[in-house]
mmCIF file with all atom_site columns, C-alpha atoms in Angstrom:
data_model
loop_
_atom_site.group_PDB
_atom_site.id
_atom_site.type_symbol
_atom_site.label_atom_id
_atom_site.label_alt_id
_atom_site.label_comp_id
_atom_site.label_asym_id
_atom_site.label_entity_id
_atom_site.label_seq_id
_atom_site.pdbx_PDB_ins_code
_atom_site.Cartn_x
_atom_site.Cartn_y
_atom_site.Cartn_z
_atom_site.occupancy
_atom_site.B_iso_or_equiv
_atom_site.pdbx_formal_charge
_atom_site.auth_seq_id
_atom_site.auth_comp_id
_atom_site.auth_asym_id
_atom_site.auth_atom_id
_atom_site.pdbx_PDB_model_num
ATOM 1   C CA . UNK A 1 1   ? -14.162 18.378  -41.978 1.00 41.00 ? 1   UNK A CA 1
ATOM 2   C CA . UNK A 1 2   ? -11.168 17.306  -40.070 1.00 50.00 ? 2   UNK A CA 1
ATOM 3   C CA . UNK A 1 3   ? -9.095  14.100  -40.629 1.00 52.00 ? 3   UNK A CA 1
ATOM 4   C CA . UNK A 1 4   ? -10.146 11.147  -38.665 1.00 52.00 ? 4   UNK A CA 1
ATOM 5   C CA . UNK A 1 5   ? -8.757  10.733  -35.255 1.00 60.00 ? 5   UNK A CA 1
ATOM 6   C CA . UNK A 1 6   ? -5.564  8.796   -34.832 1.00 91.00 ? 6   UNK A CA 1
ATOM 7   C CA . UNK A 1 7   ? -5.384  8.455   -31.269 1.00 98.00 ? 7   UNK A CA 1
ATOM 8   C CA . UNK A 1 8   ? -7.435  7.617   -28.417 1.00 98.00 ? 8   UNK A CA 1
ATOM 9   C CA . UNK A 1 9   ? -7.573  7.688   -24.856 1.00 99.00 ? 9   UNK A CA 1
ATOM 10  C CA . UNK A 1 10  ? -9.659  6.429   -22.400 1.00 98.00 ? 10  UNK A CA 1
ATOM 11  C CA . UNK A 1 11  ? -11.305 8.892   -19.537 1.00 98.00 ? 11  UNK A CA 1
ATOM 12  C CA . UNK A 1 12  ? -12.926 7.615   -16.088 1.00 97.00 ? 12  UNK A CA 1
ATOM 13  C CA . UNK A 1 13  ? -13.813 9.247   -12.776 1.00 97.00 ? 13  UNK A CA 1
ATOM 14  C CA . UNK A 1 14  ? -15.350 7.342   -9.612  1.00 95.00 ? 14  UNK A CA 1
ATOM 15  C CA . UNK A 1 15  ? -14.517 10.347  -7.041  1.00 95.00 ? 15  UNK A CA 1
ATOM 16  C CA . UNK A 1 16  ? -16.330 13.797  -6.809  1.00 95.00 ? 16  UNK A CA 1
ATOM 17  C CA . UNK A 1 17  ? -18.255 15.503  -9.877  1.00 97.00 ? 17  UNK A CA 1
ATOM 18  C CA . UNK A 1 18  ? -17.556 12.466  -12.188 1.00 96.00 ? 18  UNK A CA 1
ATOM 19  C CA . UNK A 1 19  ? -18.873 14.520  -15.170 1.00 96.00 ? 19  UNK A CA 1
ATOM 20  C CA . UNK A 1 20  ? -17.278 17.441  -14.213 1.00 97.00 ? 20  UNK A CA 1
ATOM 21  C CA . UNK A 1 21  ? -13.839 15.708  -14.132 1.00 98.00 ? 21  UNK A CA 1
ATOM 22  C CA . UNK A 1 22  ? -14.070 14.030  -17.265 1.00 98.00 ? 22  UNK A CA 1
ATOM 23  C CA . UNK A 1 23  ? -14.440 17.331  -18.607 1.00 97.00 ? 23  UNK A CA 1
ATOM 24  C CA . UNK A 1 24  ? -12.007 18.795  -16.836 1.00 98.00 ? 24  UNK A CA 1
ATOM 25  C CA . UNK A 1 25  ? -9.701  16.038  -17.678 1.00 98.00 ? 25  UNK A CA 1
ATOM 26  C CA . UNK A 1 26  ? -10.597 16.770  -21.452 1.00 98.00 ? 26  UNK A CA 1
ATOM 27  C CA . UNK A 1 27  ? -9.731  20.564  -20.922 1.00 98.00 ? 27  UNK A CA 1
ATOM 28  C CA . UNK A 1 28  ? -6.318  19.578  -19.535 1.00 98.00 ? 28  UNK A CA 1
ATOM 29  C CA . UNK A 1 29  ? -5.201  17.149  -22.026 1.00 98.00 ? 29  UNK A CA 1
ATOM 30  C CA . UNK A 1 30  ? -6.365  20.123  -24.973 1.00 98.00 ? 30  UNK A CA 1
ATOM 31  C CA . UNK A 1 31  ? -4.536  22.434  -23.140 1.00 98.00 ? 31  UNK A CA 1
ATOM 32  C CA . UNK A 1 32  ? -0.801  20.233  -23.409 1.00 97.00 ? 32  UNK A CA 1
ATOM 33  C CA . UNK A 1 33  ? -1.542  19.250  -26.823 1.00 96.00 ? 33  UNK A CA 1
ATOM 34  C CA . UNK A 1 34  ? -3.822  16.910  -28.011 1.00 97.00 ? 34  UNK A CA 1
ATOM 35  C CA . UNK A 1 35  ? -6.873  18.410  -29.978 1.00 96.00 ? 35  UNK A CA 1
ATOM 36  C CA . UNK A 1 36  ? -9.723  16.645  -29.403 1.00 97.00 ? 36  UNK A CA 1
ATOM 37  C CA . UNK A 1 37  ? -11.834 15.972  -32.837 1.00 96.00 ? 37  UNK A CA 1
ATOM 38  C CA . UNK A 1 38  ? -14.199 13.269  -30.902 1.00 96.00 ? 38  UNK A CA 1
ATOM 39  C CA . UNK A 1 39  ? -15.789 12.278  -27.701 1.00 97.00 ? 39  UNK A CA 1
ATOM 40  C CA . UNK A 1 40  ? -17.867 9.329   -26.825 1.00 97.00 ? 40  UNK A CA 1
ATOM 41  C CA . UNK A 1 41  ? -20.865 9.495   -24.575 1.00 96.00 ? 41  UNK A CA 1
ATOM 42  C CA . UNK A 1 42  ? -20.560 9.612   -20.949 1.00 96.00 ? 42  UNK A CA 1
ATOM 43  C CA . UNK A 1 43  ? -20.918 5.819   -20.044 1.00 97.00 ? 43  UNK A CA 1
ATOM 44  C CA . UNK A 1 44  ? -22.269 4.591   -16.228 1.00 96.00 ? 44  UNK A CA 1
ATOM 45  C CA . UNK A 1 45  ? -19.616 1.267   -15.448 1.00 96.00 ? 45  UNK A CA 1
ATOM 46  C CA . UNK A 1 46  ? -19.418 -1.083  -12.612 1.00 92.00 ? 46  UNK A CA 1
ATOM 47  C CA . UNK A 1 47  ? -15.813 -1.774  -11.393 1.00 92.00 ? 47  UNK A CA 1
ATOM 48  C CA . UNK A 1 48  ? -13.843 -4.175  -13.007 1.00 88.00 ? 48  UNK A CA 1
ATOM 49  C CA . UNK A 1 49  ? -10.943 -6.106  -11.277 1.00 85.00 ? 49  UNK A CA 1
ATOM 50  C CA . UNK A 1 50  ? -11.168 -3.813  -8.410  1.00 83.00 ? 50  UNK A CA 1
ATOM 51  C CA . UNK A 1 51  ? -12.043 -3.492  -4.931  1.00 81.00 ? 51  UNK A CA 1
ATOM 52  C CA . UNK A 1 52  ? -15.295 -2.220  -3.846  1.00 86.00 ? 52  UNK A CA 1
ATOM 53  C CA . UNK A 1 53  ? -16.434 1.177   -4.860  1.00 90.00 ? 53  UNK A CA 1
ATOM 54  C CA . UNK A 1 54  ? -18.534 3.791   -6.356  1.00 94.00 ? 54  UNK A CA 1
ATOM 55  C CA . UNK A 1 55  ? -19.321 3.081   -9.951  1.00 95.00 ? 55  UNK A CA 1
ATOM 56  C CA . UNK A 1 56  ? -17.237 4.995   -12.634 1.00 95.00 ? 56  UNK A CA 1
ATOM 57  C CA . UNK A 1 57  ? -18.307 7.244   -15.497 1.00 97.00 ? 57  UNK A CA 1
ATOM 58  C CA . UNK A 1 58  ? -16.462 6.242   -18.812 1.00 98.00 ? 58  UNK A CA 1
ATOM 59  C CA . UNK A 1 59  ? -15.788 7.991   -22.046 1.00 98.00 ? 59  UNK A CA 1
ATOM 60  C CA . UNK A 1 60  ? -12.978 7.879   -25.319 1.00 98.00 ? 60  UNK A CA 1
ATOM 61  C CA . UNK A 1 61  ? -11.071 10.805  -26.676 1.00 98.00 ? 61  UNK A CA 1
ATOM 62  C CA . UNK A 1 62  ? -10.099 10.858  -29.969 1.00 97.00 ? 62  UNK A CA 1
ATOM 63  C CA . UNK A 1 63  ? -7.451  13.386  -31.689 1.00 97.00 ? 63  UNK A CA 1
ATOM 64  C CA . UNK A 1 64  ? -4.442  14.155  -33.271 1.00 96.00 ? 64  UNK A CA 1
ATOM 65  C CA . UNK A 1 65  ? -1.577  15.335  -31.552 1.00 96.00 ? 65  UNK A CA 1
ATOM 66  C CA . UNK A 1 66  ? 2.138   16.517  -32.552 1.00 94.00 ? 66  UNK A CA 1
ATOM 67  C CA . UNK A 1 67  ? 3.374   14.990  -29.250 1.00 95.00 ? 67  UNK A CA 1
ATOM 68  C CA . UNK A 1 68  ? 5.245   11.862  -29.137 1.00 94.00 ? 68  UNK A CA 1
ATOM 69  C CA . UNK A 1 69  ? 3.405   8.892   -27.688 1.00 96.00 ? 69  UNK A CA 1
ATOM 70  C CA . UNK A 1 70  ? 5.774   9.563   -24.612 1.00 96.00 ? 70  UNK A CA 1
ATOM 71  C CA . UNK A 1 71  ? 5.593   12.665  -24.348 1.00 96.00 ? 71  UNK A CA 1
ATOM 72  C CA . UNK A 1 72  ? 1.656   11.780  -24.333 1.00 96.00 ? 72  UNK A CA 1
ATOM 73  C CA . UNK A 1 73  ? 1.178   9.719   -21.589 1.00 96.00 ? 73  UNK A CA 1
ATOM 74  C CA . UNK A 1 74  ? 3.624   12.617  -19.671 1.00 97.00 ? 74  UNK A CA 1
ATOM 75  C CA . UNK A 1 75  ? 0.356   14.681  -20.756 1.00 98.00 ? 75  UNK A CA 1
ATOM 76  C CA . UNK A 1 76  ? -1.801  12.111  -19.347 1.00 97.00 ? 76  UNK A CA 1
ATOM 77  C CA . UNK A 1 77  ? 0.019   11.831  -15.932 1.00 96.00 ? 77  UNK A CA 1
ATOM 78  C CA . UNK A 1 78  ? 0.452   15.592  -15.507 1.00 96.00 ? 78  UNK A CA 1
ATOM 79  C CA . UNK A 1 79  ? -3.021  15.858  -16.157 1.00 97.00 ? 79  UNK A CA 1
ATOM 80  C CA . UNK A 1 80  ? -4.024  13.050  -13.349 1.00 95.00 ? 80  UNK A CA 1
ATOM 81  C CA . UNK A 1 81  ? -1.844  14.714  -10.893 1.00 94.00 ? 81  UNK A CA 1
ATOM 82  C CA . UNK A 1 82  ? -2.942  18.461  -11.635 1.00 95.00 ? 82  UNK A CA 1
ATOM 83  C CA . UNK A 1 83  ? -7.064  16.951  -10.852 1.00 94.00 ? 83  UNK A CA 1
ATOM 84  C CA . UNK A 1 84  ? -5.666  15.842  -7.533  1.00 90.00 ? 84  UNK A CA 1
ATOM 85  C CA . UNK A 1 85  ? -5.293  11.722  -8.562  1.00 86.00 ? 85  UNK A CA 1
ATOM 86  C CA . UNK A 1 86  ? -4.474  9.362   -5.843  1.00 79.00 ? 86  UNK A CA 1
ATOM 87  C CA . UNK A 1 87  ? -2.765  6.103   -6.388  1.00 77.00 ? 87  UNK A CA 1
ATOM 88  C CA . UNK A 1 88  ? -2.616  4.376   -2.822  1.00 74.00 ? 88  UNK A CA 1
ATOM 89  C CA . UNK A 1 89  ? -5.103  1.883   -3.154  1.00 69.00 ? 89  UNK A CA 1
ATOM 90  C CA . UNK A 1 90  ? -4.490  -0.607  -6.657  1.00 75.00 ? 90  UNK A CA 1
ATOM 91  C CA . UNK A 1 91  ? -7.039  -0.319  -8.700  1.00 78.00 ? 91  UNK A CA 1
ATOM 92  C CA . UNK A 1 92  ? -8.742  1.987   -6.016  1.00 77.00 ? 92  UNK A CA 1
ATOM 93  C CA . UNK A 1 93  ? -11.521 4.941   -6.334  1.00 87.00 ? 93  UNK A CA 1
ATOM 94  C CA . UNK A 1 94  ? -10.321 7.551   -8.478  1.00 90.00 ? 94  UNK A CA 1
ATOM 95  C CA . UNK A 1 95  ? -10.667 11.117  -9.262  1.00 93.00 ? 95  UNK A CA 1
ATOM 96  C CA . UNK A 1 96  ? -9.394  10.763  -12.769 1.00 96.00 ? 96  UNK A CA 1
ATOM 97  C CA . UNK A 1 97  ? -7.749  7.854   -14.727 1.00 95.00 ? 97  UNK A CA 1
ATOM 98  C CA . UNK A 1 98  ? -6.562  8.386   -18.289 1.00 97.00 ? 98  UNK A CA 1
ATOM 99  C CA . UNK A 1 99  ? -5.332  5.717   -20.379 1.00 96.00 ? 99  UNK A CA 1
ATOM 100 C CA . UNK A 1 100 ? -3.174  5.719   -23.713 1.00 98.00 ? 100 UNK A CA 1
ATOM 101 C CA . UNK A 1 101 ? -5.252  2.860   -26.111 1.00 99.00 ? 101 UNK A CA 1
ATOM 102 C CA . UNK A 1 102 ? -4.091  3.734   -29.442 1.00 98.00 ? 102 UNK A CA 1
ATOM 103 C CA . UNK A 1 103 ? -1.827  5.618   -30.784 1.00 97.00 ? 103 UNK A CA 1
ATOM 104 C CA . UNK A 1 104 ? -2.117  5.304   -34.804 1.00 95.00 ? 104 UNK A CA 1
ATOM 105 C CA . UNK A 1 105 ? -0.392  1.733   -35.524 1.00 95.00 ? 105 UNK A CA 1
ATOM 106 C CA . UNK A 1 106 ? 2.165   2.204   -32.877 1.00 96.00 ? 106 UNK A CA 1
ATOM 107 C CA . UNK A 1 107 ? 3.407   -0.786  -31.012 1.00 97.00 ? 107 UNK A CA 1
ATOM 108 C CA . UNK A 1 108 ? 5.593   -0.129  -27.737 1.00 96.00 ? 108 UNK A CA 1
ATOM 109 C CA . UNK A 1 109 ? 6.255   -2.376  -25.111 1.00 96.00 ? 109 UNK A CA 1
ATOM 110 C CA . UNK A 1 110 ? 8.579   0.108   -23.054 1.00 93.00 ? 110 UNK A CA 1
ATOM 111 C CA . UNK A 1 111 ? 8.646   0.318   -19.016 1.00 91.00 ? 111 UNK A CA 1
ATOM 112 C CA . UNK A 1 112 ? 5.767   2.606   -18.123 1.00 91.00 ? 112 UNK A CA 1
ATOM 113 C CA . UNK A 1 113 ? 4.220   2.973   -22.254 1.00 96.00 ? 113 UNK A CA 1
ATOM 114 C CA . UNK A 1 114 ? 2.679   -0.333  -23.557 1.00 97.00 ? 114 UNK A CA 1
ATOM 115 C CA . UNK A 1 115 ? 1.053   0.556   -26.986 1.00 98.00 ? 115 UNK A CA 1
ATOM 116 C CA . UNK A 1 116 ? -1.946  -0.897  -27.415 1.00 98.00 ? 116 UNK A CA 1
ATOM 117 C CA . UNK A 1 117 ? -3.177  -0.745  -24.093 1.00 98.00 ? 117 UNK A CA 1
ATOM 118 C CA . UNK A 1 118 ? -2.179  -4.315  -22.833 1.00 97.00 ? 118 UNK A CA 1
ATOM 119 C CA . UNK A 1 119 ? -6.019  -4.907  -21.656 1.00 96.00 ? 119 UNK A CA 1
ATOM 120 C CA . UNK A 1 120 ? -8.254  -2.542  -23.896 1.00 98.00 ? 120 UNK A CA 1
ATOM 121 C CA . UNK A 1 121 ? -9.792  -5.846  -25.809 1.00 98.00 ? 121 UNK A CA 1
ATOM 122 C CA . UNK A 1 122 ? -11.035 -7.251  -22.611 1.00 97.00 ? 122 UNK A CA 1
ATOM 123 C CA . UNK A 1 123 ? -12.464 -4.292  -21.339 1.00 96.00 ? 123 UNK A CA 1
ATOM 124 C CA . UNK A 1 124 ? -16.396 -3.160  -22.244 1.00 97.00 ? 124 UNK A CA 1
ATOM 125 C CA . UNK A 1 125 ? -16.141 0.153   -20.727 1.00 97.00 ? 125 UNK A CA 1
ATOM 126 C CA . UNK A 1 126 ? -13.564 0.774   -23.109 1.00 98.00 ? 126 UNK A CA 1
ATOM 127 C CA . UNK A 1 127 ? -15.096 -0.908  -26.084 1.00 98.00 ? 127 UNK A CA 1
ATOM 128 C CA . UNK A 1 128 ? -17.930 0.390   -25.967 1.00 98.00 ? 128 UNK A CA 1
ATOM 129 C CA . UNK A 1 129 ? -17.090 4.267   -26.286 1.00 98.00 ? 129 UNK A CA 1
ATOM 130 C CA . UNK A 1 130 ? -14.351 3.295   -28.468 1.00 98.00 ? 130 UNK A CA 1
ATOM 131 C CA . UNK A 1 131 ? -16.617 2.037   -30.797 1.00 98.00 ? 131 UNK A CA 1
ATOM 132 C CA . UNK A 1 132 ? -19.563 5.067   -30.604 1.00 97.00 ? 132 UNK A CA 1
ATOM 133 C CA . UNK A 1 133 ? -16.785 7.158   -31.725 1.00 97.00 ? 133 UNK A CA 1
ATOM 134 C CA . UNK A 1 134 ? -14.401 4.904   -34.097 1.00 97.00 ? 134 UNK A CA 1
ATOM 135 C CA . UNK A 1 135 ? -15.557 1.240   -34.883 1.00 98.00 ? 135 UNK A CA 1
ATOM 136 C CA . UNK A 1 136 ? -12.853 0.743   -37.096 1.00 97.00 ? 136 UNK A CA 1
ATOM 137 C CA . UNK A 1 137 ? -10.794 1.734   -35.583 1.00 97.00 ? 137 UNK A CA 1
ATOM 138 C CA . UNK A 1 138 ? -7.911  -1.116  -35.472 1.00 97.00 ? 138 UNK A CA 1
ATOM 139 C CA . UNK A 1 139 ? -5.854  -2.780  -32.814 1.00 98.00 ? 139 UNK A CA 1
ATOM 140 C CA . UNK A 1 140 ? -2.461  -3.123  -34.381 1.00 98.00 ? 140 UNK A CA 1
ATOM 141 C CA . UNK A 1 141 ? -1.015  -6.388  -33.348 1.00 98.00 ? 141 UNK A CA 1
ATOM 142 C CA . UNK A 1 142 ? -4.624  -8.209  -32.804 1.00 98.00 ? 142 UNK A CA 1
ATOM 143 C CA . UNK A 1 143 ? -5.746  -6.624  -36.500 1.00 98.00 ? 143 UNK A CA 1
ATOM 144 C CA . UNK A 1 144 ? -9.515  -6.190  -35.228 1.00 98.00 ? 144 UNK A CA 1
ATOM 145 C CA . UNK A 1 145 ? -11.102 -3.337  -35.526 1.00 98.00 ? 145 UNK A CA 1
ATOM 146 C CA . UNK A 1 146 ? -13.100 -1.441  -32.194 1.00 98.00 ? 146 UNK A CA 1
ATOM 147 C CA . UNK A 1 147 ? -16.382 -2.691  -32.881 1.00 98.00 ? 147 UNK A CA 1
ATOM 148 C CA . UNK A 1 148 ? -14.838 -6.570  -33.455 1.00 99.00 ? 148 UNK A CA 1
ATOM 149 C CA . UNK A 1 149 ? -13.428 -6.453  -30.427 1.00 99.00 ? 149 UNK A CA 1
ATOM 150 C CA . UNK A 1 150 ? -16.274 -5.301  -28.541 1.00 98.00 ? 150 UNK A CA 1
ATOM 151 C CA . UNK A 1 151 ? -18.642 -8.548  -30.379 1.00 98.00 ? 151 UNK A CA 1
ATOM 152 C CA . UNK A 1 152 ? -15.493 -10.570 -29.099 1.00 98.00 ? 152 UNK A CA 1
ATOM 153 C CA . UNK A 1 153 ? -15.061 -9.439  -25.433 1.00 97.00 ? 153 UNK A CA 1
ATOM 154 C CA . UNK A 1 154 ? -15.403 -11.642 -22.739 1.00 95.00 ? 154 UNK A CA 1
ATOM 155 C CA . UNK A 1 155 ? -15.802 -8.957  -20.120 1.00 95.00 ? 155 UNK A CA 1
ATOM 156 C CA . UNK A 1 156 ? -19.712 -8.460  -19.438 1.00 93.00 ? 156 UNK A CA 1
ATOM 157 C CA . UNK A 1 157 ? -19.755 -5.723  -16.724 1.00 94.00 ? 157 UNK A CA 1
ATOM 158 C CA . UNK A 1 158 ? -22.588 -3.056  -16.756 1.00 93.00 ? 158 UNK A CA 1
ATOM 159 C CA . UNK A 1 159 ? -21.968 0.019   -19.428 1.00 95.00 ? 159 UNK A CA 1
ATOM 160 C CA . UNK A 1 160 ? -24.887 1.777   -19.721 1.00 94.00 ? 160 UNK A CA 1
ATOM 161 C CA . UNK A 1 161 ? -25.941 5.278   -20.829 1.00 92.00 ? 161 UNK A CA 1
ATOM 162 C CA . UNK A 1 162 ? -27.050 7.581   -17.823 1.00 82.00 ? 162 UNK A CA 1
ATOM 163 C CA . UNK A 1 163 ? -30.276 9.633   -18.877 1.00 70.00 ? 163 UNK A CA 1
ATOM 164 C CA . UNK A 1 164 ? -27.768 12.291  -19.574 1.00 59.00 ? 164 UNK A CA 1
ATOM 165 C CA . UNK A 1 165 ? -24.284 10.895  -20.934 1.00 52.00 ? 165 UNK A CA 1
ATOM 166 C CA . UNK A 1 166 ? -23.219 13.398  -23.994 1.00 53.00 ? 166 UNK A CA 1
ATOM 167 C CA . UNK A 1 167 ? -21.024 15.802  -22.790 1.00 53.00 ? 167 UNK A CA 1
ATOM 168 C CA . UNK A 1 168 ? -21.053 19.468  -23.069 1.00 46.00 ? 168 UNK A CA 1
#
């Protein structure tokens, strides 16, 4: 049995085979160093704070990596840009969006890495695969764990499990 994951990052597609990018996205992020030890279910989420569009399928990553929480989100990015991401429209339809949330206890606040995610606590499609895989997970500078944040959320958008949502 592995040690419990550490870090976690947040996986959504609106554009093409959204299953098939999330795994793809997975793949990629393995393949420039962060091992994968859990995955949430593949959640069905309306939009939030965004303009008209396709619904988005959600999921959580957690791991370990060796790489630095910079040298994470490079991952991240490269990642994006490799499965073709497009950022012309704010907030627009995506391919694939990945999103640092935690990284152990670390607190940033650095241009371009803000650690925790600035808006994971308001955000169900995060919550809730964040807290299928790791409920205690803890936000560092609120001190609540995944599944406290989710009771507390004010955000109540649509997350719901698709008839098939666990990924292969």
């Amino acid at each position: 049995m592995g040690s419990a994951p550490h870090v976690f990052i947040s996986l959504g597609a609106n554009v093409g085979d959204r299953e098939a990018n999330l795994l793809a996205a997975r793949r990629g992020l393995e393949a420039r160093g962060f091992r994968v030890t859990a995955m949430s279910s593949l959640y069905l989420t309306e939009p939030v704070d965004a303009p008209p569009q396709e619904w988005f399928l959600n999921a959580v990553a957690g791991g370990e990596t060796a790489l630095s929480p910079e040298a994470l989100l490079q991952a991240c990015l490269e990642t994006e840009r490799e499965m073709g991401r497009v950022r012309d429209v704010p907030r627009g339809p995506r391919t694939i969006d990945l999103d640092l949330l935690l990284y152990a206890s670390e607190v940033r606040d650095a241009p371009g890495l803000v650690l925790p995610h600035p808006r994971m606590h308001e955000r169900r499609f995060v919550l809730v695969p964040l807290a299928e895989i790791a409920p205690a997970a803890r936000h560092p500078i609120l001190g609540l764990t995944a599944a406290e944040m989710l009771r507390r959320c004010p955000d109540r958008s649509q997350v719901m499990l698709p008839e098939r949502s666990r990924p292969r």
